[in-house]
Structures are given as structure tokens and as C-alpha cells.
């Protein structure tokens, strides 16, 4: 998997995370607090810089009160 | 997030991965080869032992020719 594609997955994930967070109307700080993560980690995820692990994916999905599937849902 | 819940997420992910792999009719070895991962890593994921990262989630989904969403889809 080329570096380009890898970055793409992280960037796509970050965009979906940001969209879901904004739809919920919460700040990165508030989401991080609820999820038990650091704000800079959430920011890094949203900017496509993090190879986020399964447990943190669930922490964010639970904090956003969405199914983790939505963080992988390709745009219609 | 309690240790119990964390394990649960990894175990659930592993069960879905195994189900999708078996539905495709491929061995762990073959899936690992296609995904560019080690067979023992795939085995560890299926047994709920791995906090798999985003990039490897995509490697497995691509190798299984499914959307990564399916690896997070709660049973109907």
C-alpha cells in the first residue's frame, strides 16, 4: 500500500471524524475530554496524521454517540 | 473504558474479521499474504488480541474486498 494511499485513509478518517464532531456541535477539547483522550491527539486524527488504533476508534465513536461504522462510511 | 469493554471491542472486531474471511473462503495465510501482513498478526486480530491500527484495518478490508465499515457493523 503506497504512502499516498495510507495518508488518504488517515485523511478520510479525519474528515469523517471532524464532520461527525461538528454535527454533534462539540469542540475538539470537549470530544477529547469525553473520550478520555488528549485534545492534540483528536486534532492529529482530524488532520489525518494518526494511525489510530481500534480502542481509540471506539472511544471516539462512543463519545460521539455513533456507531464506529460511521467513521468508515464512504460518502454517498 | 474498562479493560473488559476494551477486550470486547477487539474480540468483536476479530469475530467479524474471521466471519468475513471465511465468507470469502480464504485462509488466514492467504488473507495475510494479500494484505501484506503476517499470518500471526491476522490470527492475533481474529482472537481479539490486537489493537489494530487504521492502516491495517484498511489493508484487511481491501484484501477482503469489503468496505471497512463491515468490520465494525453490529450484528442485525
Short mmCIF file of C-alpha atoms in Angstrom, two decimals, chain A residues 1 6 9-10 13 16 50-55 57-59 62 67-69 72-74, chain B residues 1 6 9-10 13 16 50-55 57-59 62 67-69 72-74:
data_model
loop_
_atom_site.label_atom_id
_atom_site.label_comp_id
_atom_site.label_asym_id
_atom_site.label_seq_id
_atom_site.Cartn_x
_atom_site.Cartn_y
_atom_site.Cartn_z
CA UNK A 1 0.00 0.00 0.00
CA UNK A 6 -2.07 5.24 3.51
CA UNK A 9 -7.13 6.62 4.64
CA UNK A 10 -5.99 8.68 7.60
CA UNK A 13 -10.95 9.14 8.58
CA UNK A 16 -15.32 11.99 8.82
CA UNK A 50 -2.67 9.47 13.25
CA UNK A 51 -2.79 5.74 12.58
CA UNK A 52 -5.49 5.50 15.22
CA UNK A 53 -6.00 2.15 16.93
CA UNK A 54 -9.18 0.15 17.39
CA UNK A 55 -9.66 1.10 21.05
CA UNK A 57 -11.72 4.48 17.38
CA UNK A 58 -14.30 3.06 19.78
CA UNK A 59 -13.56 5.72 22.43
CA UNK A 62 -18.79 6.21 21.99
CA UNK A 67 -21.60 3.53 15.65
CA UNK A 68 -17.92 3.22 14.68
CA UNK A 69 -19.11 2.21 11.22
CA UNK A 72 -15.59 4.43 7.88
CA UNK A 73 -18.71 5.21 5.86
CA UNK A 74 -17.84 6.22 2.31
CA UNK B 1 -13.14 2.48 29.34
CA UNK B 6 -11.69 -2.77 25.55
CA UNK B 9 -14.16 -4.36 21.07
CA UNK B 10 -11.10 -6.31 19.99
CA UNK B 13 -13.65 -6.98 15.62
CA UNK B 16 -16.25 -10.03 12.29
CA UNK B 50 -4.63 -6.83 18.69
CA UNK B 51 -5.39 -3.12 18.98
CA UNK B 52 -5.25 -2.94 15.19
CA UNK B 53 -4.46 0.42 13.60
CA UNK B 54 -6.34 2.25 10.89
CA UNK B 55 -3.90 1.37 8.12
CA UNK B 57 -7.83 -2.18 9.09
CA UNK B 58 -7.82 -0.84 5.55
CA UNK B 59 -5.24 -3.41 4.38
CA UNK B 62 -9.03 -4.15 0.79
CA UNK B 67 -15.75 -1.73 2.88
CA UNK B 68 -14.03 -1.28 6.27
CA UNK B 69 -17.45 -0.40 7.66
CA UNK B 72 -17.48 -2.51 12.57
CA UNK B 73 -21.03 -3.47 11.62
CA UNK B 74 -23.05 -4.51 14.65
#
